[in-house]
């Protein structure tokens, strides 16, 4: 069968040296390939295609090979693009109009240093992109990328022959093919022959032994790693990190009022140590806000995965940098803690806060006639269960993360100006698990399911039967089963969904609920009035009833 090659460009291999083009044309001719240049294909039919110059060609098999093209949504985004629709970026790889947007490779063009769409340019942007993302999130200094002007091109000729070309000079032969083959194979082996994890030698006396990592205090992070991280964080957050010389496994706290203390720890829900540090810190501080205590000090307990000292230093610094974003926001000081190595990342904080004895203090028990308000939408547990199964959209997960990264401090301060009777934060036991202890034996709650604020994507995941692994335990703790009539409505399942860094649940007398709700909404909280506390007249009456 006849093989033909149709090119939209005026010449085959535009951008290559003329000597390379002549050699390739000669090889194509020797192989019996018909070459047609300046024939941009405009229309494709089942057995033929048409070109811009009006010619028509028949085919039995068609191989369509294209260069890089910009996705339509890039132009539609409103960000500056070039004439071909690629995002324009500065040398820091940022959009000139949206500094929080970074782009590289086949989506972007460096306006000061435009280059062809080739992988050799894109891969060298990677390290600069990684550094600049970290620097941008931590208010650091961004690097500028300077792409190389030329690169070595090794072009296979379809048999053990290849052409090597650089800076307009070209040579060919079997040696060039072997060179290309060796480079390509070595590159692919990176993905098929993964290195075995090396065990660190443990020193016993004068003898080095290869063994598994130790437990106990033998699993502590190297002192030099810890010291360097704390010194850098102290320089970045002088008001929220004690002098490392004063830190230790214990801290002497200067407090003049009664204190509230709490401790919380999390396993990661996303592979981002910085965001997990921030979420874990807000999650721990939430207990102080629910107690109407002003955060003052935090002690950290961080386990970073086994790895080299440099990798552990990076992870520990990322976790604590994220945590300090939360501590700085809420006026809390990192006073010390403990760090160690383990099989996975774990982040915990013990937090202490001062209580104003002269301020109104909730009794911690809701009263009949109280209205129930919540300050954040529900569905974190469902969404991250869906995320683990690849069933959650990126936008839904980002909405959940944004909610988890919001402090409850302002909401608690707003609520403290009202005569609220009870406040708690909604976390692992779900909304109902935190509400039921308020009822005792003499009260019940009527919940309006349609009023429950819900994160994007939650109802879709719930309707697909996706649940957090803690859902069943929360259901059982409430004395319910999967077939309980309470669960006839899809939203009812969210009453048992565990929340990480969830919102506050507030019980406030009915005559004050509208004013409190309006103030929370005015400050940007996704707050809602979801039910009322009522008197339970007989033990036979259910403690929980729902309205659609």
Coordinates of C-alpha atoms in Angstrom, one line a residue:
X1 CA 0.0 0.0 0.0
X2 CA 1.1 3.6 -0.7
X3 CA 2.0 5.7 2.4
X4 CA 1.7 9.5 2.1
X5 CA 2.6 12.3 4.5
X6 CA 0.7 15.5 4.4
X7 CA 2.1 18.6 6.3
X8 CA 0.4 21.9 6.9
X9 CA 3.8 23.7 7.0
X10 CA 5.6 25.0 3.9
X11 CA 8.4 22.5 4.6
X12 CA 8.7 19.3 6.5
X13 CA 10.3 19.8 10.0
X14 CA 10.1 23.6 10.1
X15 CA 12.6 24.9 12.6
X16 CA 15.2 22.3 11.8
X17 CA 18.4 23.0 9.8
X18 CA 18.0 22.6 6.0
X19 CA 20.6 19.8 6.1
X20 CA 18.3 17.8 8.4
X21 CA 15.3 18.5 6.2
X22 CA 17.1 17.3 3.0
X23 CA 18.2 14.1 4.8
X24 CA 14.7 13.4 6.0
X25 CA 13.2 14.0 2.5
X26 CA 15.8 11.7 1.0
X27 CA 14.9 9.0 3.6
X28 CA 11.2 9.4 3.0
X29 CA 11.7 9.1 -0.8
X30 CA 13.9 5.9 -0.4
X31 CA 11.1 4.4 1.8
X32 CA 8.5 5.1 -0.9
X33 CA 6.6 7.7 1.2
X34 CA 4.9 10.5 -0.8
X35 CA 5.4 13.9 0.8
X36 CA 2.8 16.7 0.5
X37 CA 3.7 20.1 2.1
X38 CA 1.5 23.2 2.6
X39 CA -1.6 20.9 2.7
X40 CA -3.5 21.7 5.9
X41 CA -6.4 19.3 6.3
X42 CA -9.7 21.0 6.6
X43 CA -12.3 18.3 6.3
X44 CA -12.2 14.5 7.0
X45 CA -14.6 12.0 5.6
X46 CA -14.9 8.3 6.1
X47 CA -12.5 7.4 3.3
X48 CA -11.1 10.7 2.2
X49 CA -10.1 14.2 3.3
X50 CA -9.8 17.7 1.8
X51 CA -7.1 20.3 2.2
X52 CA -7.1 24.1 2.4
X53 CA -5.7 24.3 -1.2
X54 CA -8.7 22.4 -2.6
X55 CA -7.1 18.9 -3.1
X56 CA -8.8 15.7 -2.0
X57 CA -7.1 12.5 -1.1
X58 CA -8.5 9.0 -0.4
X59 CA -7.2 6.7 2.4
X60 CA -7.9 3.4 3.9
X61 CA -6.1 4.1 7.3
X62 CA -5.6 7.6 8.7
X63 CA -3.0 8.5 11.4
X64 CA -3.7 12.0 12.6
X65 CA -0.6 13.6 14.2
X66 CA -1.0 17.1 15.7
X67 CA 1.1 19.5 17.6
X68 CA 0.2 21.1 20.9
X69 CA -3.0 23.1 20.8
X70 CA -4.5 25.3 23.6
X71 CA -7.6 24.0 25.3
X72 CA -10.6 26.3 24.6
X73 CA -11.3 26.9 28.3
X74 CA -7.9 28.7 28.6
X75 CA -9.2 31.6 26.4
X76 CA -12.6 31.4 28.0
X77 CA -11.1 31.8 31.4
X78 CA -10.5 35.5 30.8
X79 CA -6.8 35.3 31.7
X80 CA -4.4 36.8 29.1
X81 CA -3.6 34.4 26.2
X82 CA -1.5 34.7 23.0
X83 CA -2.9 34.5 19.5
X84 CA -3.0 30.7 19.7
X85 CA -4.9 30.6 23.0
X86 CA -2.0 29.6 25.3
X87 CA -1.9 31.3 28.7
X88 CA 0.7 34.1 28.9
X89 CA 3.0 33.8 31.9
X90 CA 5.8 35.8 33.3
X91 CA 9.3 34.4 34.0
X92 CA 8.0 33.4 37.5
X93 CA 5.5 31.2 35.6
X94 CA 2.6 33.3 36.9
X95 CA -0.3 34.9 34.9
X96 CA 0.4 38.7 34.6
X97 CA -3.3 39.3 35.5
X98 CA -3.8 36.6 38.2
X99 CA -0.6 36.1 40.2
X100 CA -2.2 33.1 42.0
X101 CA -2.4 31.3 38.7
X102 CA 0.7 29.4 37.5
X103 CA 1.0 27.6 34.2
X104 CA 3.8 25.7 32.4
X105 CA 4.3 23.3 29.5
X106 CA 1.7 22.9 26.8
X107 CA -0.8 25.3 28.5
X108 CA 1.4 28.3 28.6
X109 CA 3.9 30.6 26.8
X110 CA 6.6 32.6 28.6
X111 CA 6.0 36.0 26.9
X112 CA 9.7 37.1 27.3
X113 CA 11.1 33.8 26.2
X114 CA 8.7 32.0 23.8
X115 CA 9.8 28.5 22.9
X116 CA 8.4 25.7 20.7
X117 CA 6.1 23.2 22.5
X118 CA 8.7 20.6 23.3
X119 CA 9.1 18.4 26.4
X120 CA 12.7 19.5 26.9
X121 CA 11.5 23.0 27.8
X122 CA 8.5 21.8 29.9
X123 CA 10.5 19.4 32.2
X124 CA 12.9 22.2 33.2
X125 CA 10.0 24.4 34.2
X126 CA 9.0 21.7 36.8
X127 CA 11.5 22.5 39.6
X128 CA 10.9 26.2 39.3
X129 CA 7.2 25.7 39.4
X130 CA 7.5 23.5 42.6
X131 CA 9.7 26.1 44.3
X132 CA 7.4 29.0 43.3
X133 CA 4.2 27.4 44.5
X134 CA 5.8 26.9 47.9
X135 CA 7.2 30.4 47.9
X136 CA 3.9 31.9 46.9
X137 CA 1.9 30.1 49.6
X138 CA 4.5 31.1 52.3
X139 CA 5.1 34.7 51.1
X140 CA 8.6 33.8 50.0
X141 CA 10.7 35.0 47.0
X142 CA 9.9 33.6 43.6
X143 CA 12.5 32.3 41.2
X144 CA 12.6 33.3 37.5
X145 CA 12.9 30.6 34.8
X146 CA 15.3 31.1 31.9
X147 CA 14.7 28.4 29.3
X148 CA 17.6 27.2 27.2
X149 CA 17.8 28.6 23.7
X150 CA 18.7 25.4 21.9
X151 CA 18.7 21.7 22.7
X152 CA 20.1 18.5 21.2
X153 CA 17.5 16.8 18.9
X154 CA 17.8 13.1 18.0
X155 CA 15.4 12.2 15.2
X156 CA 14.9 8.5 14.5
X157 CA 14.7 7.6 10.8
X158 CA 12.6 4.5 11.3
X159 CA 15.5 1.9 11.2
X160 CA 18.8 1.8 13.2
X161 CA 19.7 5.2 11.9
X162 CA 19.1 8.7 13.4
X163 CA 20.0 12.3 12.9
X164 CA 21.6 14.4 15.7
X165 CA 21.1 18.1 15.4
X166 CA 22.1 21.1 17.6
X167 CA 22.6 24.7 16.8
X168 CA 22.1 24.1 13.1
X169 CA 24.8 21.4 12.9
X170 CA 23.7 17.9 12.0
X171 CA 25.1 14.4 11.7
X172 CA 23.6 11.0 11.1
X173 CA 24.3 7.3 11.4
X174 CA 23.7 4.2 13.4
X175 CA 25.7 5.7 16.3
X176 CA 23.0 8.5 16.6
X177 CA 20.3 5.8 16.7
X178 CA 22.1 3.9 19.5
X179 CA 22.6 7.1 21.4
X180 CA 18.8 8.0 21.2
X181 CA 17.8 4.4 22.0
X182 CA 20.0 4.5 25.2
X183 CA 18.7 7.8 26.3
X184 CA 15.0 6.8 25.8
X185 CA 15.4 3.5 27.5
X186 CA 17.2 5.0 30.5
X187 CA 14.3 7.6 30.8
X188 CA 11.6 4.9 30.7
X189 CA 13.4 2.7 33.2
X190 CA 12.8 5.4 35.8
X191 CA 9.2 4.4 35.7
X192 CA 9.6 0.6 35.5
X193 CA 12.6 -0.2 37.7
X194 CA 11.9 1.6 40.9
X195 CA 14.8 1.7 43.4
X196 CA 14.5 -0.5 46.5
X197 CA 14.2 1.4 49.8
X198 CA 17.5 1.4 51.5
X199 CA 17.7 0.7 55.2
X200 CA 19.7 3.1 57.3
X201 CA 22.7 1.6 59.1
X202 CA 22.1 1.6 62.9
X203 CA 25.3 2.0 64.9
X204 CA 25.8 -0.4 67.8
X205 CA 29.1 0.3 69.4
X206 CA 31.5 0.0 66.5
X207 CA 29.4 -2.2 64.4
X208 CA 26.9 -1.0 61.8
X209 CA 23.7 -3.0 61.5
X210 CA 21.1 -2.8 58.8
X211 CA 17.7 -2.9 60.6
X212 CA 14.2 -1.6 60.6
X213 CA 13.7 1.9 62.0
X214 CA 13.5 2.0 65.8
X215 CA 10.4 2.7 67.9
X216 CA 10.1 4.6 71.1
X217 CA 12.3 7.6 71.5
X218 CA 14.5 6.0 68.8
X219 CA 12.0 7.3 66.3
X220 CA 12.5 11.0 67.1
X221 CA 13.4 13.3 64.2
X222 CA 17.1 14.2 64.0
X223 CA 17.9 17.2 66.3
X224 CA 19.5 19.2 63.5
X225 CA 16.4 18.9 61.3
X226 CA 14.2 20.0 64.2
X227 CA 16.4 22.9 65.2
X228 CA 16.7 24.3 61.7
X229 CA 13.0 24.1 61.0
X230 CA 12.1 25.9 64.3
X231 CA 14.7 28.6 63.7
X232 CA 13.3 29.3 60.2
X233 CA 9.7 29.4 61.5
X234 CA 10.7 31.7 64.4
X235 CA 12.1 34.1 61.8
X236 CA 8.9 33.9 59.7
X237 CA 6.5 34.2 62.7
X238 CA 8.3 36.0 65.5
X239 CA 5.0 36.7 67.4
X240 CA 3.7 33.1 67.1
X241 CA 6.7 30.9 67.7
X242 CA 8.6 30.9 71.0
X243 CA 12.3 31.2 70.9
X244 CA 13.5 27.6 70.1
X245 CA 16.0 27.9 73.0
X246 CA 13.0 28.1 75.3
X247 CA 11.1 25.2 73.8
X248 CA 11.0 21.7 75.1
X249 CA 8.7 18.8 75.7
X250 CA 7.0 20.9 78.3
X251 CA 6.2 24.7 78.4
X252 CA 5.7 27.1 81.2
X253 CA 2.6 29.1 80.3
X254 CA 2.0 32.6 81.5
X255 CA -1.8 32.7 82.1
X256 CA -3.7 34.9 84.5
X257 CA -7.2 33.6 84.0
X258 CA -8.9 30.2 84.2
X259 CA -7.9 28.1 81.1
X260 CA -9.5 25.7 78.7
X261 CA -7.4 23.0 77.2
X262 CA -8.0 20.6 74.4
X263 CA -6.1 18.1 72.2
X264 CA -6.8 16.9 68.7
X265 CA -5.0 14.9 66.1
X266 CA -5.6 14.1 62.4
X267 CA -4.5 11.7 59.8
X268 CA -4.2 13.4 56.4
X269 CA -7.2 13.6 54.0
X270 CA -5.1 15.1 51.2
X271 CA -1.4 14.8 50.3
X272 CA -0.5 18.4 51.2
X273 CA 1.4 18.8 54.5
X274 CA 0.9 22.6 54.5
X275 CA -2.8 22.5 54.1
X276 CA -3.1 19.6 56.6
X277 CA -1.1 21.5 59.1
X278 CA -3.5 24.5 58.7
X279 CA -6.6 22.3 58.9
X280 CA -5.3 20.4 62.0
X281 CA -4.5 23.6 63.8
X282 CA -8.0 25.1 63.1
X283 CA -9.5 21.8 64.1
X284 CA -7.8 21.8 67.5
X285 CA -8.5 25.5 68.1
X286 CA -12.2 25.0 67.4
X287 CA -12.7 23.3 70.8
X288 CA -11.4 26.5 72.5
X289 CA -13.7 28.7 70.4
X290 CA -16.7 26.5 71.4
X291 CA -15.7 27.0 75.0
X292 CA -15.5 30.8 74.4
X293 CA -11.8 30.7 75.4
X294 CA -9.1 32.9 73.8
X295 CA -6.4 30.7 72.3
X296 CA -3.0 31.4 73.8
X297 CA -0.6 28.5 73.4
X298 CA -0.2 25.3 71.4
X299 CA 2.0 22.2 71.7
X300 CA 2.6 20.1 68.6
X301 CA 2.8 16.4 68.2
X302 CA 3.8 15.6 64.6
X303 CA 4.8 12.3 63.0
X304 CA 6.4 12.6 59.6
X305 CA 6.9 9.6 57.3
X306 CA 10.2 7.7 57.2
X307 CA 12.6 9.3 54.7
X308 CA 15.8 11.2 54.3
X309 CA 16.6 14.1 56.7
X310 CA 16.0 16.6 53.9
X311 CA 12.6 15.1 53.1
X312 CA 11.6 15.0 56.7
X313 CA 12.8 18.6 57.2
X314 CA 10.6 19.7 54.2
X315 CA 7.5 17.8 55.5
X316 CA 7.9 19.0 59.1
X317 CA 8.4 22.6 58.0
X318 CA 5.4 22.5 55.6
X319 CA 3.1 21.1 58.4
X320 CA 4.2 23.7 60.9
X321 CA 4.1 26.5 58.4
X322 CA 0.5 25.6 57.6
X323 CA -0.3 25.4 61.4
X324 CA 1.2 28.8 62.0
X325 CA -1.1 30.3 59.4
X326 CA -4.0 29.2 61.7
X327 CA -2.2 30.1 64.9
X328 CA -1.3 33.6 63.6
X329 CA -4.9 34.1 62.6
X330 CA -6.3 33.2 66.0
X331 CA -3.5 34.8 68.1
X332 CA -2.0 31.5 69.3
X333 CA 1.7 30.9 70.1
X334 CA 3.5 27.6 69.2
X335 CA 5.3 26.8 72.5
X336 CA 7.0 23.5 71.7
X337 CA 6.0 19.9 71.3
X338 CA 7.3 16.6 70.1
X339 CA 8.1 15.2 66.7
X340 CA 9.0 11.7 65.4
X341 CA 9.1 9.4 62.4
X342 CA 6.5 6.8 61.5
X343 CA 4.7 5.1 58.6
X344 CA 2.4 8.0 57.7
X345 CA 1.9 11.7 58.5
X346 CA 0.0 12.4 61.7
X347 CA -0.6 15.9 63.1
X348 CA -1.8 16.7 66.6
X349 CA -2.0 19.9 68.8
X350 CA -2.7 20.4 72.4
X351 CA -4.1 23.9 72.8
X352 CA -4.7 26.2 75.8
X353 CA -6.9 29.3 76.0
X354 CA -7.9 31.8 78.6
X355 CA -11.5 32.2 79.8
X356 CA -13.0 35.6 80.6
X357 CA -14.7 35.0 83.9
X358 CA -16.8 38.2 83.6
X359 CA -18.3 37.3 80.2
X360 CA -21.5 35.4 79.7
X361 CA -20.9 31.6 79.9
X362 CA -23.2 29.1 78.3
X363 CA -24.5 26.4 80.6
X364 CA -23.7 23.7 78.0
X365 CA -27.3 22.5 78.1
X366 CA -29.9 23.5 75.5
X367 CA -33.3 24.7 76.8
X368 CA -36.8 24.1 75.4
X369 CA -37.6 26.9 73.0
X370 CA -34.0 27.3 71.9
X371 CA -33.3 27.5 68.1
X372 CA -30.3 25.6 66.7
X373 CA -27.9 27.3 64.4
X374 CA -24.9 25.9 62.6
X375 CA -22.1 28.0 61.0
X376 CA -20.6 25.7 58.3
X377 CA -22.1 23.4 55.7
X378 CA -22.0 19.6 56.3
X379 CA -20.6 16.8 54.2
X380 CA -16.9 16.7 54.8
X381 CA -16.8 13.0 55.6
X382 CA -18.9 12.0 52.6
X383 CA -16.8 14.1 50.2
X384 CA -13.4 12.7 51.3
X385 CA -14.8 9.2 51.2
X386 CA -15.8 9.9 47.6
X387 CA -12.3 11.5 47.0
X388 CA -10.6 8.3 48.1
X389 CA -12.7 6.4 45.6
X390 CA -12.1 8.8 42.8
X391 CA -15.7 9.9 42.8
X392 CA -15.4 13.6 43.9
X393 CA -14.8 16.5 41.7
X394 CA -11.8 18.8 42.3
X395 CA -14.2 21.8 42.8
X396 CA -16.2 19.9 45.5
X397 CA -13.0 19.0 47.3
X398 CA -11.7 22.5 47.1
X399 CA -15.0 23.8 48.6
X400 CA -14.6 21.4 51.5
X401 CA -11.0 22.4 52.1
X402 CA -11.9 26.1 52.0
X403 CA -14.6 25.4 54.7
X404 CA -12.1 23.4 56.8
X405 CA -9.5 26.1 56.6
X406 CA -11.9 28.7 58.1
X407 CA -11.5 29.5 61.8
X408 CA -14.5 29.3 64.1
X409 CA -13.1 32.1 66.2
X410 CA -15.1 34.9 64.6
X411 CA -18.4 32.9 64.7
X412 CA -17.8 32.1 68.4
X413 CA -17.1 35.8 69.1
X414 CA -20.3 36.8 67.4
X415 CA -22.3 34.2 69.3
X416 CA -20.8 35.2 72.7
X417 CA -22.6 38.6 72.4
X418 CA -25.9 36.8 72.6
X419 CA -27.4 34.8 75.6
X420 CA -26.7 31.4 74.0
X421 CA -27.3 28.4 76.2
X422 CA -24.9 25.9 74.6
X423 CA -22.2 25.8 71.9
X424 CA -20.1 22.9 70.6
X425 CA -18.1 22.3 67.4
X426 CA -19.3 19.6 65.0
X427 CA -16.5 17.1 64.4
X428 CA -16.1 13.3 64.3
X429 CA -19.3 12.3 65.9
X430 CA -21.4 14.2 63.4
X431 CA -24.1 16.8 64.1
X432 CA -26.4 14.5 65.9
X433 CA -23.7 12.9 68.0
X434 CA -22.8 16.4 69.4
X435 CA -26.4 17.4 69.8
X436 CA -27.9 14.5 71.6
X437 CA -26.0 15.0 74.9
X438 CA -27.8 18.4 75.2
X439 CA -31.2 16.8 75.4
X440 CA -31.1 14.7 78.5
X441 CA -34.3 12.8 79.3
X442 CA -36.7 15.7 79.2
X443 CA -36.1 17.4 75.8
X444 CA -36.3 16.5 72.1
X445 CA -35.2 18.2 68.9
X446 CA -37.1 18.9 65.7
X447 CA -34.8 19.3 62.8
X448 CA -35.6 20.8 59.4
X449 CA -33.6 18.7 56.9
X450 CA -34.2 21.1 54.0
X451 CA -32.4 23.9 56.0
X452 CA -29.2 21.9 56.5
X453 CA -26.4 23.7 54.6
X454 CA -24.5 21.2 52.4
X455 CA -21.2 21.4 50.6
X456 CA -21.2 21.0 46.8
X457 CA -21.1 17.4 45.5
X458 CA -22.3 15.9 48.8
X459 CA -25.8 14.9 47.9
X460 CA -24.5 13.3 44.7
X461 CA -22.0 11.3 46.6
X462 CA -24.6 10.3 49.2
X463 CA -27.1 9.3 46.6
X464 CA -24.5 6.9 45.2
X465 CA -24.3 5.2 48.6
X466 CA -20.9 6.7 49.6
X467 CA -20.4 7.0 53.3
X468 CA -17.5 7.8 55.6
X469 CA -16.1 4.8 57.6
X470 CA -17.2 6.5 60.8
X471 CA -20.8 6.8 59.6
X472 CA -21.9 3.4 60.9
X473 CA -20.4 4.0 64.3
X474 CA -22.1 7.4 64.6
X475 CA -25.4 5.8 63.6
X476 CA -25.1 3.1 66.2
X477 CA -24.1 5.6 68.9
X478 CA -27.4 7.4 68.3
X479 CA -29.3 4.1 68.7
X480 CA -30.3 3.9 65.1
X481 CA -29.9 1.4 62.3
X482 CA -29.5 1.6 58.5
X483 CA -33.2 1.0 58.1
X484 CA -34.5 3.6 60.6
X485 CA -37.3 5.7 59.2
X486 CA -35.3 8.8 60.1
X487 CA -33.0 8.0 57.1
X488 CA -35.8 8.1 54.5
X489 CA -34.6 11.5 53.4
X490 CA -31.1 11.6 51.9
X491 CA -30.1 14.7 53.9
X492 CA -30.8 12.8 57.1
X493 CA -27.6 10.7 56.6
X494 CA -25.6 13.9 56.9
X495 CA -26.6 14.1 60.6
X496 CA -24.2 11.2 61.2
X497 CA -21.4 12.4 58.8
X498 CA -18.1 13.1 60.6
X499 CA -16.8 16.6 60.1
X500 CA -13.2 17.6 60.1
X501 CA -12.8 21.2 61.3
X502 CA -16.5 21.5 61.1
X503 CA -18.6 24.5 62.2
X504 CA -20.2 25.4 65.5
X505 CA -23.6 24.2 66.7
X506 CA -25.3 26.9 68.8
X507 CA -28.4 26.7 70.9
X508 CA -29.9 30.2 71.4
X509 CA -33.3 31.4 72.8
X510 CA -35.7 31.7 69.9
X511 CA -36.2 35.5 70.3
X512 CA -32.5 36.0 69.6
X513 CA -31.9 33.5 66.8
X514 CA -32.9 35.8 63.9
X515 CA -30.5 38.5 64.9
X516 CA -27.7 36.1 65.5
X517 CA -28.3 34.4 62.2
X518 CA -28.3 37.7 60.3
X519 CA -25.0 38.7 61.9
X520 CA -23.3 35.4 61.0
X521 CA -24.5 35.7 57.4
X522 CA -23.3 39.3 57.2
X523 CA -19.8 38.1 58.2
X524 CA -19.8 35.5 55.4
X525 CA -20.6 32.4 57.3
X526 CA -22.7 29.7 55.6
X527 CA -24.9 29.7 58.6
X528 CA -28.5 28.3 58.9
X529 CA -31.2 27.8 61.5
X530 CA -31.9 24.1 61.4
X531 CA -34.2 23.2 64.2
X532 CA -35.7 23.8 67.6
X533 CA -35.4 22.2 71.1
X534 CA -38.7 21.2 72.6
X535 CA -40.0 19.6 75.8
X536 CA -40.3 15.8 75.7
X537 CA -43.5 14.9 77.5
X538 CA -43.2 11.1 77.7
X539 CA -40.3 8.6 77.4
X540 CA -42.0 7.1 74.4
X541 CA -41.6 10.2 72.4
X542 CA -38.6 10.0 70.0
X543 CA -35.8 12.4 70.9
X544 CA -35.3 13.3 67.2
X545 CA -38.0 14.2 64.6
X546 CA -37.4 15.7 61.2
X547 CA -39.2 18.0 58.8
X548 CA -38.5 18.0 55.1

